[in-house]
């Protein structure tokens, strides 16, 4: 106990994130064009402009917009003809793994690296069987998977690779855009992501024939007016979402810069506490800056991650424990042989330790300092 008075709680809830939004008039200008054309969906003009703009922004050649990040993942699995077993991480959103199930595939969980929290290539190697067709890595929190080693394993064993890049918009390794690795990279443009179109997502591929196939998969299977080439689904992004995305795209760099300032407040104010570590971004990685996360080791820290998360709420600060529910613990996966706890000790520990702090440009550095004051108080009392 320090005896110092508790800092006051925030007057309004402070969420883990807030969506990026353009000035209303910029969005309205795009809406006027949509109204004039009376074209609302099905690969409209704004949709196509956003595909083009994203290709340029992300420095990739082929990108298909879709309705959300979960459908992006599922369509990538379909278009690349995954079959049988697919090796993936349990430390992710259920979206990654549930999309496998939706495609009739069997997830095989491999543990993660203790530092990057991405899938461990050594554990991929040991999980490969004659039924394995593919590897799905997740660039979790915008941290790249070990793309070099995963690529080598895939080539040697003739496996496909999809990266779930839902958190990795704008991530690069040594200046190379993350979406240039693997057979496909999927993105999410959900409201809570760095770049958003309210709901939305995309699939980036290297092969133009795969893009053509994906464009049929998202349009009920159609290619042209008279041919249905695959048993597709409706995964289209509409014009209103595409317009929001187009208006938001120009704001991403400034948002990342504002988040960088907040990250440096958190990193400097929270450093040096026993049992608390900040997730470090390697110098050769430009991270998307979607999250700012701490790890709390409850066996060393004065309180557990869950206790800190609970106590922050009393100050109106709503941090999130992404991803405290390991996919391998979910009722429909926990009986898989690869889901047993002894197979996934690193993922288990990460699930128990990670806490994502409020992190968005509009938070501002003053509020970040206040959050640190609150954490100081909780830590010492
Ligand atoms: N792969 C990975 C690795 C993913 O993390 C995700 C999704 C996907 C794939 C699938 O992509 P999508 O199909 O969703 O495009 C959020 C998002 O809903 C989800 O997109 C995301 N990952 C996941 C990690 O986080 P929740 O349950 O945390 O969302 P929610 O509604 O609690 O929002 C968090 C905070 O954001 C709120 O407390 C307040 C703020 N917020 C939220 C919304 C929706 C706003 O201020 N405004 C808003 O409109 O899942």
Short mmCIF file of C-alpha atoms and ligand atoms in Angstrom, two decimals:
data_model
loop_
_atom_site.label_atom_id
_atom_site.label_comp_id
_atom_site.label_asym_id
_atom_site.label_seq_id
_atom_site.Cartn_x
_atom_site.Cartn_y
_atom_site.Cartn_z
CA UNK A 1 0.00 0.00 0.00
CA UNK A 2 1.34 3.44 -0.91
CA UNK A 3 -1.32 5.44 0.89
CA UNK A 4 -1.50 7.77 -2.17
CA UNK A 5 -5.08 8.58 -3.22
CA UNK A 6 -6.45 6.57 -6.15
CA UNK A 7 -6.51 8.43 -9.48
CA UNK A 8 -10.05 9.35 -10.54
CA UNK A 9 -11.81 7.00 -12.95
CA UNK A 10 -12.43 8.20 -16.50
CA UNK A 11 -15.84 9.87 -16.95
CA UNK A 12 -16.52 7.84 -20.11
CA UNK A 13 -15.64 4.20 -20.83
CA UNK A 14 -12.20 3.85 -22.40
CA UNK A 15 -12.39 0.96 -24.84
CA UNK A 16 -9.57 -1.12 -26.23
CA UNK A 17 -10.06 0.56 -29.58
CA UNK A 18 -12.28 3.00 -31.49
CA UNK A 19 -12.85 2.87 -35.23
CA UNK A 20 -11.04 5.21 -37.57
CA UNK A 21 -13.63 7.44 -39.28
CA UNK A 22 -13.15 9.98 -42.07
CA UNK A 23 -14.61 13.49 -41.93
CA UNK A 24 -18.29 13.00 -42.72
CA UNK A 25 -18.15 15.29 -45.76
CA UNK A 26 -15.48 13.10 -47.40
CA UNK A 27 -17.62 10.03 -46.95
CA UNK A 28 -20.68 11.98 -48.12
CA UNK A 29 -18.89 12.99 -51.33
CA UNK A 30 -18.36 9.32 -52.18
CA UNK A 31 -21.96 8.52 -51.24
CA UNK A 32 -23.22 11.17 -53.66
CA UNK A 33 -21.58 9.29 -56.53
CA UNK A 34 -23.16 6.04 -55.36
CA UNK A 35 -26.57 7.73 -55.22
CA UNK A 36 -26.12 9.10 -58.72
CA UNK A 37 -25.10 5.76 -60.17
CA UNK A 38 -27.67 3.77 -58.14
CA UNK A 39 -25.15 1.00 -57.95
CA UNK A 40 -24.92 -0.51 -54.49
CA UNK A 41 -23.10 -3.81 -54.70
CA UNK A 42 -21.67 -6.51 -57.03
CA UNK A 43 -18.20 -5.19 -57.84
CA UNK A 44 -19.28 -1.55 -58.18
CA UNK A 45 -17.10 1.39 -59.11
CA UNK A 46 -16.06 2.29 -55.56
CA UNK A 47 -15.40 -1.36 -54.73
CA UNK A 48 -13.10 -1.65 -57.73
CA UNK A 49 -11.40 1.64 -56.88
CA UNK A 50 -10.74 0.38 -53.35
CA UNK A 51 -9.25 -2.87 -54.67
CA UNK A 52 -6.90 -0.84 -56.83
CA UNK A 53 -6.03 1.61 -54.04
CA UNK A 54 -5.30 -1.25 -51.62
CA UNK A 55 -3.04 -2.99 -54.14
CA UNK A 56 -1.02 0.21 -54.36
CA UNK A 57 -1.05 0.90 -50.64
CA UNK A 58 -0.07 -2.64 -49.66
CA UNK A 59 2.28 -3.05 -52.65
CA UNK A 60 0.65 -6.27 -53.84
CA UNK A 61 -0.56 -7.31 -57.27
CA UNK A 62 -3.80 -9.20 -56.74
CA UNK A 63 -6.37 -8.47 -54.06
CA UNK A 64 -10.04 -9.44 -53.78
CA UNK A 65 -12.33 -7.55 -51.44
CA UNK A 66 -14.82 -9.61 -49.47
CA UNK A 67 -17.52 -9.06 -46.86
CA UNK A 68 -15.37 -9.78 -43.78
CA UNK A 69 -12.13 -11.31 -42.58
CA UNK A 70 -13.68 -14.68 -41.71
CA UNK A 71 -15.02 -15.21 -45.23
CA UNK A 72 -11.64 -14.07 -46.56
CA UNK A 73 -9.99 -16.96 -44.70
CA UNK A 74 -12.60 -19.52 -45.74
CA UNK A 75 -12.43 -18.51 -49.41
CA UNK A 76 -8.63 -18.69 -49.39
CA UNK A 77 -8.87 -22.27 -48.08
CA UNK A 78 -11.41 -23.10 -50.78
CA UNK A 79 -9.61 -21.47 -53.67
CA UNK A 80 -6.33 -23.15 -52.75
CA UNK A 81 -8.09 -26.51 -52.45
CA UNK A 82 -7.08 -27.37 -48.91
CA UNK A 83 -7.98 -30.93 -47.91
CA UNK A 84 -7.63 -33.27 -44.94
CA UNK A 85 -5.54 -31.84 -42.10
CA UNK A 86 -4.36 -28.26 -41.80
CA UNK A 87 -1.75 -27.23 -39.24
CA UNK A 88 -2.52 -24.02 -37.40
CA UNK A 89 -2.15 -22.10 -34.15
CA UNK A 90 -4.61 -22.29 -31.25
CA UNK A 91 -3.67 -18.73 -30.22
CA UNK A 92 -5.94 -16.77 -32.53
CA UNK A 93 -9.50 -15.66 -33.06
CA UNK A 94 -11.91 -18.57 -33.54
CA UNK A 95 -12.32 -17.16 -37.07
CA UNK A 96 -9.08 -18.78 -38.24
CA UNK A 97 -9.95 -22.26 -37.01
CA UNK A 98 -13.72 -22.17 -37.48
CA UNK A 99 -13.18 -21.34 -41.15
CA UNK A 100 -11.30 -24.64 -41.44
CA UNK A 101 -14.26 -26.47 -39.94
CA UNK A 102 -16.67 -24.68 -42.29
CA UNK A 103 -14.60 -26.01 -45.17
CA UNK A 104 -14.73 -29.59 -43.85
CA UNK A 105 -11.06 -29.57 -42.85
CA UNK A 106 -9.45 -30.94 -39.68
CA UNK A 107 -7.43 -28.44 -37.65
CA UNK A 108 -4.18 -29.71 -36.17
CA UNK A 109 -2.85 -27.40 -33.49
CA UNK A 110 0.84 -26.62 -33.23
CA UNK A 111 2.28 -24.61 -30.34
CA UNK A 112 3.59 -21.06 -30.69
CA UNK A 113 6.91 -19.32 -30.21
CA UNK A 114 7.24 -17.88 -26.68
CA UNK A 115 8.47 -14.49 -27.89
CA UNK A 116 6.57 -13.71 -31.11
CA UNK A 117 3.48 -15.78 -30.15
CA UNK A 118 3.21 -16.92 -33.79
CA UNK A 119 3.16 -20.58 -34.84
CA UNK A 120 6.45 -22.38 -34.10
CA UNK A 121 8.00 -23.88 -37.28
CA UNK A 122 9.58 -26.72 -35.27
CA UNK A 123 6.13 -27.70 -34.04
CA UNK A 124 4.74 -27.50 -37.57
CA UNK A 125 7.36 -30.03 -38.69
CA UNK A 126 6.39 -32.53 -36.02
CA UNK A 127 2.67 -32.16 -36.78
CA UNK A 128 2.92 -33.05 -40.49
CA UNK A 129 1.30 -36.34 -41.55
CA UNK A 130 0.42 -37.82 -44.94
CA UNK A 131 -3.02 -36.16 -44.59
CA UNK A 132 -1.60 -32.64 -44.17
CA UNK A 133 -2.36 -30.32 -47.08
CA UNK A 134 -1.57 -26.88 -45.70
CA UNK A 135 -0.28 -24.58 -42.98
CA UNK A 136 -2.21 -21.59 -41.68
CA UNK A 137 -0.10 -19.08 -39.80
CA UNK A 138 -1.50 -16.01 -38.08
CA UNK A 139 0.49 -12.77 -37.94
CA UNK A 140 -0.86 -12.26 -34.46
CA UNK A 141 -0.93 -8.63 -33.24
CA UNK A 142 0.71 -7.74 -36.56
CA UNK A 143 3.84 -9.72 -35.67
CA UNK A 144 5.03 -11.67 -38.73
CA UNK A 145 5.19 -15.44 -38.57
CA UNK A 146 8.56 -16.99 -39.38
CA UNK A 147 7.73 -16.76 -43.05
CA UNK A 148 11.15 -17.88 -44.28
CA UNK A 149 11.16 -21.18 -42.41
CA UNK A 150 7.48 -21.83 -42.98
CA UNK A 151 8.04 -21.30 -46.71
CA UNK A 152 10.91 -23.79 -46.70
CA UNK A 153 8.84 -26.43 -44.88
CA UNK A 154 5.96 -25.90 -47.29
CA UNK A 155 8.18 -26.27 -50.35
CA UNK A 156 9.91 -29.38 -48.99
CA UNK A 157 6.64 -31.07 -47.99
CA UNK A 158 4.51 -29.74 -50.86
CA UNK A 159 2.08 -27.87 -48.62
CA UNK A 160 0.06 -24.72 -49.23
CA UNK A 161 0.43 -21.72 -46.91
CA UNK A 162 -2.22 -19.18 -45.96
CA UNK A 163 -1.44 -16.37 -43.56
CA UNK A 164 -4.27 -14.86 -41.56
CA UNK A 165 -3.16 -11.25 -41.65
CA UNK A 166 -6.26 -9.82 -39.96
CA UNK A 167 -3.96 -7.90 -37.59
CA UNK A 168 -1.21 -7.17 -40.07
CA UNK A 169 -2.45 -4.35 -42.29
CA UNK A 170 0.73 -2.56 -43.33
CA UNK A 171 3.13 -4.90 -41.53
CA UNK A 172 6.44 -5.34 -43.38
CA UNK A 173 9.62 -7.36 -42.81
CA UNK A 174 12.83 -5.63 -43.88
CA UNK A 175 10.60 -3.33 -45.92
CA UNK A 176 8.86 -6.21 -47.73
CA UNK A 177 5.06 -6.14 -47.34
CA UNK A 178 3.79 -9.05 -45.29
CA UNK A 179 1.12 -9.95 -47.84
CA UNK A 180 3.82 -10.92 -50.33
CA UNK A 181 4.49 -14.14 -48.38
CA UNK A 182 2.61 -17.43 -48.67
CA UNK A 183 0.08 -18.55 -51.27
CA UNK A 184 -2.48 -16.14 -49.82
CA UNK A 185 -2.80 -13.58 -47.04
CA UNK A 186 -6.18 -12.64 -45.66
CA UNK A 187 -7.10 -9.30 -44.12
CA UNK A 188 -9.93 -8.03 -41.93
CA UNK A 189 -11.36 -4.55 -42.24
CA UNK A 190 -13.71 -4.85 -39.27
CA UNK A 191 -14.52 -1.66 -37.34
CA UNK A 192 -11.99 -2.60 -34.66
CA UNK A 193 -9.08 -2.95 -37.08
CA UNK A 194 -6.47 -0.32 -37.94
CA UNK A 195 -7.99 0.15 -41.39
CA UNK A 196 -11.73 -0.43 -41.48
CA UNK A 197 -14.69 -0.41 -43.82
CA UNK A 198 -17.11 -1.16 -40.91
CA UNK A 199 -17.19 -4.79 -42.03
CA UNK A 200 -14.92 -6.13 -44.72
CA UNK A 201 -11.87 -8.10 -45.61
CA UNK A 202 -9.62 -9.08 -48.47
CA UNK A 203 -7.57 -11.92 -49.86
CA UNK A 204 -4.18 -11.16 -51.35
CA UNK A 205 -2.71 -13.74 -53.71
CA UNK A 206 0.33 -14.01 -55.91
CA UNK A 207 -1.33 -15.96 -58.72
CA UNK A 208 -3.81 -14.08 -60.96
CA UNK A 209 -5.66 -17.33 -61.72
CA UNK A 210 -6.32 -17.80 -58.01
CA UNK A 211 -7.68 -14.25 -57.82
CA UNK A 212 -10.02 -15.03 -60.69
CA UNK A 213 -11.19 -18.12 -58.83
CA UNK A 214 -11.70 -16.20 -55.58
CA UNK A 215 -13.73 -13.57 -57.43
CA UNK A 216 -16.05 -16.39 -58.51
CA UNK A 217 -16.15 -17.91 -55.02
CA UNK A 218 -17.34 -14.57 -53.56
CA UNK A 219 -20.05 -14.15 -56.24
CA UNK A 220 -22.04 -17.36 -55.76
CA UNK A 221 -19.61 -19.08 -58.10
CA UNK A 222 -20.37 -16.95 -61.17
CA UNK A 223 -17.88 -16.20 -63.90
CA UNK A 224 -19.72 -13.93 -66.32
CA UNK A 225 -23.49 -14.14 -66.72
CA UNK A 226 -23.87 -17.71 -67.88
CA UNK A 227 -21.33 -19.80 -66.04
CA UNK A 228 -21.10 -20.95 -62.43
CA UNK A 229 -17.65 -22.43 -61.99
CA UNK A 230 -17.51 -23.21 -58.25
CA UNK A 231 -20.05 -23.73 -55.43
CA UNK A 232 -19.53 -20.17 -54.28
CA UNK A 233 -21.16 -18.06 -51.60
CA UNK A 234 -22.15 -14.41 -51.23
CA UNK A 235 -19.04 -12.78 -49.81
CA UNK A 236 -19.30 -9.44 -51.59
CA UNK A 237 -18.39 -6.07 -50.14
CA UNK A 238 -21.00 -3.42 -50.92
CA UNK A 239 -20.40 0.12 -52.16
CA UNK A 240 -21.19 1.84 -48.83
CA UNK A 241 -18.52 -0.19 -47.05
CA UNK A 242 -16.06 0.27 -49.89
CA UNK A 243 -16.61 4.05 -49.74
CA UNK A 244 -15.86 4.08 -46.03
CA UNK A 245 -12.71 2.10 -46.69
CA UNK A 246 -11.64 4.43 -49.49
CA UNK A 247 -12.14 7.50 -47.31
CA UNK A 248 -10.32 5.87 -44.38
CA UNK A 249 -7.30 4.69 -46.34
CA UNK A 250 -5.72 8.15 -46.45
CA UNK A 251 -5.93 8.39 -42.66
CA UNK A 252 -4.05 5.21 -41.82
CA UNK A 253 -0.52 6.64 -41.78
CA UNK A 254 -1.46 9.47 -39.40
CA UNK A 255 -3.33 6.99 -37.20
CA UNK A 256 -0.26 4.76 -37.02
CA UNK A 257 1.89 7.77 -36.09
CA UNK A 258 -0.52 8.74 -33.30
CA UNK A 259 -0.50 5.15 -32.04
CA UNK A 260 3.30 5.13 -32.09
CA UNK A 261 3.30 8.08 -29.66
CA UNK A 262 0.90 6.28 -27.35
CA UNK A 263 3.00 3.12 -27.57
CA UNK A 264 6.09 4.99 -26.47
CA UNK A 265 4.22 6.44 -23.45
CA UNK A 266 3.08 2.97 -22.43
CA UNK A 267 6.47 1.36 -23.07
CA UNK A 268 8.43 3.95 -21.12
CA UNK A 269 5.96 4.30 -18.23
CA UNK A 270 5.35 0.58 -17.74
CA UNK A 271 8.90 -0.73 -18.20
CA UNK A 272 10.89 -2.34 -15.42
CA UNK A 273 8.16 -3.94 -13.32
CA UNK A 274 8.71 -7.46 -12.07
CA UNK A 275 6.28 -9.79 -13.83
CA UNK A 276 5.19 -7.31 -16.53
CA UNK A 277 6.64 -7.21 -20.02
CA UNK A 278 5.70 -5.21 -23.08
CA UNK A 279 5.58 -7.08 -26.37
CA UNK A 280 8.64 -6.03 -28.34
CA UNK A 281 8.66 -5.43 -32.07
CA UNK A 282 11.94 -6.49 -33.73
CA UNK A 283 13.82 -3.62 -35.43
CA UNK A 284 13.41 -5.14 -38.92
CA UNK A 285 9.60 -5.26 -38.59
CA UNK A 286 7.22 -2.37 -39.24
CA UNK A 287 4.27 -3.49 -37.18
CA UNK A 288 0.71 -2.56 -38.11
CA UNK A 289 0.23 -1.08 -34.61
CA UNK A 290 -3.18 -2.60 -34.13
CA UNK A 291 -2.63 -3.55 -30.49
CA UNK A 292 -0.45 -2.62 -27.55
CA UNK A 293 -0.04 -5.60 -25.33
CA UNK A 294 1.41 -6.46 -21.99
CA UNK A 295 2.19 -9.83 -20.54
CA UNK A 296 1.57 -10.29 -16.84
CA UNK A 297 3.25 -13.26 -15.22
CA UNK A 298 1.07 -13.76 -12.14
CA UNK A 299 3.71 -15.91 -10.41
CA UNK A 300 6.05 -12.91 -10.26
CA UNK A 301 3.80 -9.82 -10.51
CA UNK A 302 1.86 -8.59 -7.46
CA UNK A 303 -1.39 -9.50 -9.22
CA UNK A 304 -2.58 -11.71 -12.05
CA UNK A 305 -3.52 -10.56 -15.55
CA UNK A 306 -7.18 -11.20 -14.77
CA UNK A 307 -7.01 -9.21 -11.54
CA UNK A 308 -5.46 -6.23 -13.35
CA UNK A 309 -8.08 -6.50 -16.12
CA UNK A 310 -10.89 -6.53 -13.52
CA UNK A 311 -9.50 -3.65 -11.48
CA UNK A 312 -8.97 -1.47 -14.55
CA UNK A 313 -12.71 -1.71 -15.19
CA UNK A 314 -13.38 0.11 -11.91
CA UNK A 315 -11.55 3.08 -13.46
CA UNK A 316 -13.69 2.80 -16.61
CA UNK A 317 -10.77 1.29 -18.57
CA UNK A 318 -11.79 -1.71 -20.65
CA UNK A 319 -8.64 -3.57 -21.64
CA UNK A 320 -9.10 -6.90 -23.47
CA UNK A 321 -7.56 -10.32 -22.99
CA UNK A 322 -7.06 -11.23 -26.66
CA UNK A 323 -6.85 -14.32 -26.95
CA UNK A 324 -7.58 -15.78 -23.54
CA UNK A 325 -9.87 -18.44 -25.02
CA UNK A 326 -7.50 -20.81 -26.78
CA UNK A 327 -9.20 -22.33 -29.82
CA UNK A 328 -7.98 -25.75 -28.63
CA UNK A 329 -10.13 -25.33 -25.48
CA UNK A 330 -13.37 -24.79 -27.39
CA UNK A 331 -15.86 -27.63 -26.92
CA UNK A 332 -15.78 -28.65 -30.57
CA UNK A 333 -11.97 -28.82 -30.76
CA UNK A 334 -10.83 -29.93 -27.31
CA UNK A 335 -11.07 -33.65 -28.11
CA UNK A 336 -8.68 -33.39 -31.04
CA UNK A 337 -5.39 -35.17 -30.25
CA UNK A 338 -3.43 -31.97 -30.96
CA UNK A 339 -5.60 -30.00 -28.50
CA UNK A 340 -4.28 -31.71 -25.38
CA UNK A 341 -2.72 -29.25 -22.91
CA UNK A 342 0.69 -30.95 -22.95
CA UNK A 343 0.97 -30.18 -26.66
CA UNK A 344 0.38 -26.45 -26.25
CA UNK A 345 2.12 -25.14 -23.11
CA UNK A 346 3.40 -21.92 -24.67
CA UNK A 347 -0.01 -20.99 -26.06
CA UNK A 348 -1.63 -21.72 -22.70
CA UNK A 349 0.77 -19.42 -20.93
CA UNK A 350 0.24 -16.63 -23.46
CA UNK A 351 -3.54 -17.01 -23.14
CA UNK A 352 -3.22 -16.52 -19.37
CA UNK A 353 -0.85 -13.55 -19.55
CA UNK A 354 -1.75 -11.20 -22.40
CA UNK A 355 -3.60 -7.96 -21.85
CA UNK A 356 -4.30 -5.45 -24.65
CA UNK A 357 -4.44 -1.85 -23.43
CA UNK A 358 -6.61 0.86 -24.99
CA UNK A 359 -4.82 1.78 -28.19
CA UNK A 360 -6.10 4.17 -30.84
CA UNK A 361 -5.02 7.59 -32.04
CA UNK A 362 -7.99 9.42 -30.55
CA UNK A 363 -7.01 8.23 -27.08
CA UNK A 364 -4.15 10.76 -27.01
CA UNK A 365 -0.99 10.71 -24.93
CA UNK A 366 -2.59 12.46 -21.92
CA UNK A 367 -5.11 9.63 -21.52
CA UNK A 368 -2.31 7.07 -22.01
CA UNK A 369 -0.46 8.72 -19.10
CA UNK A 370 -3.64 8.58 -17.01
CA UNK A 371 -3.99 4.88 -17.76
CA UNK A 372 -0.37 4.39 -16.64
CA UNK A 373 -1.12 6.33 -13.42
CA UNK A 374 -4.03 3.96 -12.81
CA UNK A 375 -1.86 0.90 -13.47
CA UNK A 376 0.79 2.34 -11.11
CA UNK A 377 -1.85 2.68 -8.42
CA UNK A 378 -3.28 -0.81 -8.93
CA UNK A 379 0.21 -2.34 -9.05
CA UNK A 380 1.18 -0.84 -5.68
CA UNK A 381 -2.09 -1.40 -3.88
N1 LIG B 1 -8.51 -13.53 -37.78
C1 LIG B 1 -8.14 -12.93 -36.65
C2 LIG B 1 -6.77 -13.20 -36.12
C3 LIG B 1 -9.01 -12.05 -35.99
O1 LIG B 1 -8.63 -11.45 -34.84
C4 LIG B 1 -10.29 -11.82 -36.53
C5 LIG B 1 -11.23 -10.93 -35.89
C6 LIG B 1 -10.62 -12.47 -37.73
C7 LIG B 1 -9.71 -13.32 -38.33
C8 LIG B 1 -11.96 -12.31 -38.39
O2 LIG B 1 -12.16 -11.04 -38.98
P1 LIG B 1 -13.68 -10.47 -39.14
O3 LIG B 1 -14.51 -11.60 -39.72
O4 LIG B 1 -14.17 -10.03 -37.78
O5 LIG B 1 -13.51 -9.34 -40.11
C9 LIG B 1 -13.24 -7.96 -32.31
C10 LIG B 1 -13.67 -8.01 -33.76
O6 LIG B 1 -15.07 -8.18 -33.88
C11 LIG B 1 -13.01 -9.05 -34.57
O7 LIG B 1 -13.03 -8.55 -35.91
C12 LIG B 1 -11.58 -9.27 -34.15
N2 LIG B 1 -10.91 -10.28 -34.87
C13 LIG B 1 -11.48 -9.53 -32.67
C14 LIG B 1 -10.08 -9.76 -32.19
O8 LIG B 1 -11.95 -8.38 -32.02
P2 LIG B 1 -14.58 -8.13 -30.11
O9 LIG B 1 -15.50 -9.14 -29.58
O10 LIG B 1 -13.43 -7.74 -29.27
O11 LIG B 1 -15.34 -6.81 -30.56
P3 LIG B 1 -16.11 -5.78 -29.66
O12 LIG B 1 -17.40 -5.52 -30.27
O13 LIG B 1 -16.07 -6.18 -28.22
O14 LIG B 1 -15.21 -4.46 -29.86
C15 LIG B 1 -14.05 -4.17 -29.09
C16 LIG B 1 -14.12 -2.72 -28.67
O15 LIG B 1 -14.07 -1.88 -29.79
C17 LIG B 1 -15.41 -2.37 -27.96
O16 LIG B 1 -15.27 -2.57 -26.60
C18 LIG B 1 -15.63 -0.92 -28.31
C19 LIG B 1 -14.91 -0.74 -29.60
N3 LIG B 1 -15.83 -0.64 -30.74
C20 LIG B 1 -16.29 -1.77 -31.36
C21 LIG B 1 -17.12 -1.68 -32.45
C22 LIG B 1 -17.64 -2.91 -33.14
C23 LIG B 1 -16.21 0.61 -31.17
O17 LIG B 1 -15.80 1.62 -30.58
N4 LIG B 1 -17.02 0.71 -32.26
C24 LIG B 1 -17.48 -0.38 -32.94
O18 LIG B 1 -18.17 -0.23 -33.95
O19 LIG B 1 -14.11 -8.70 -31.51
#
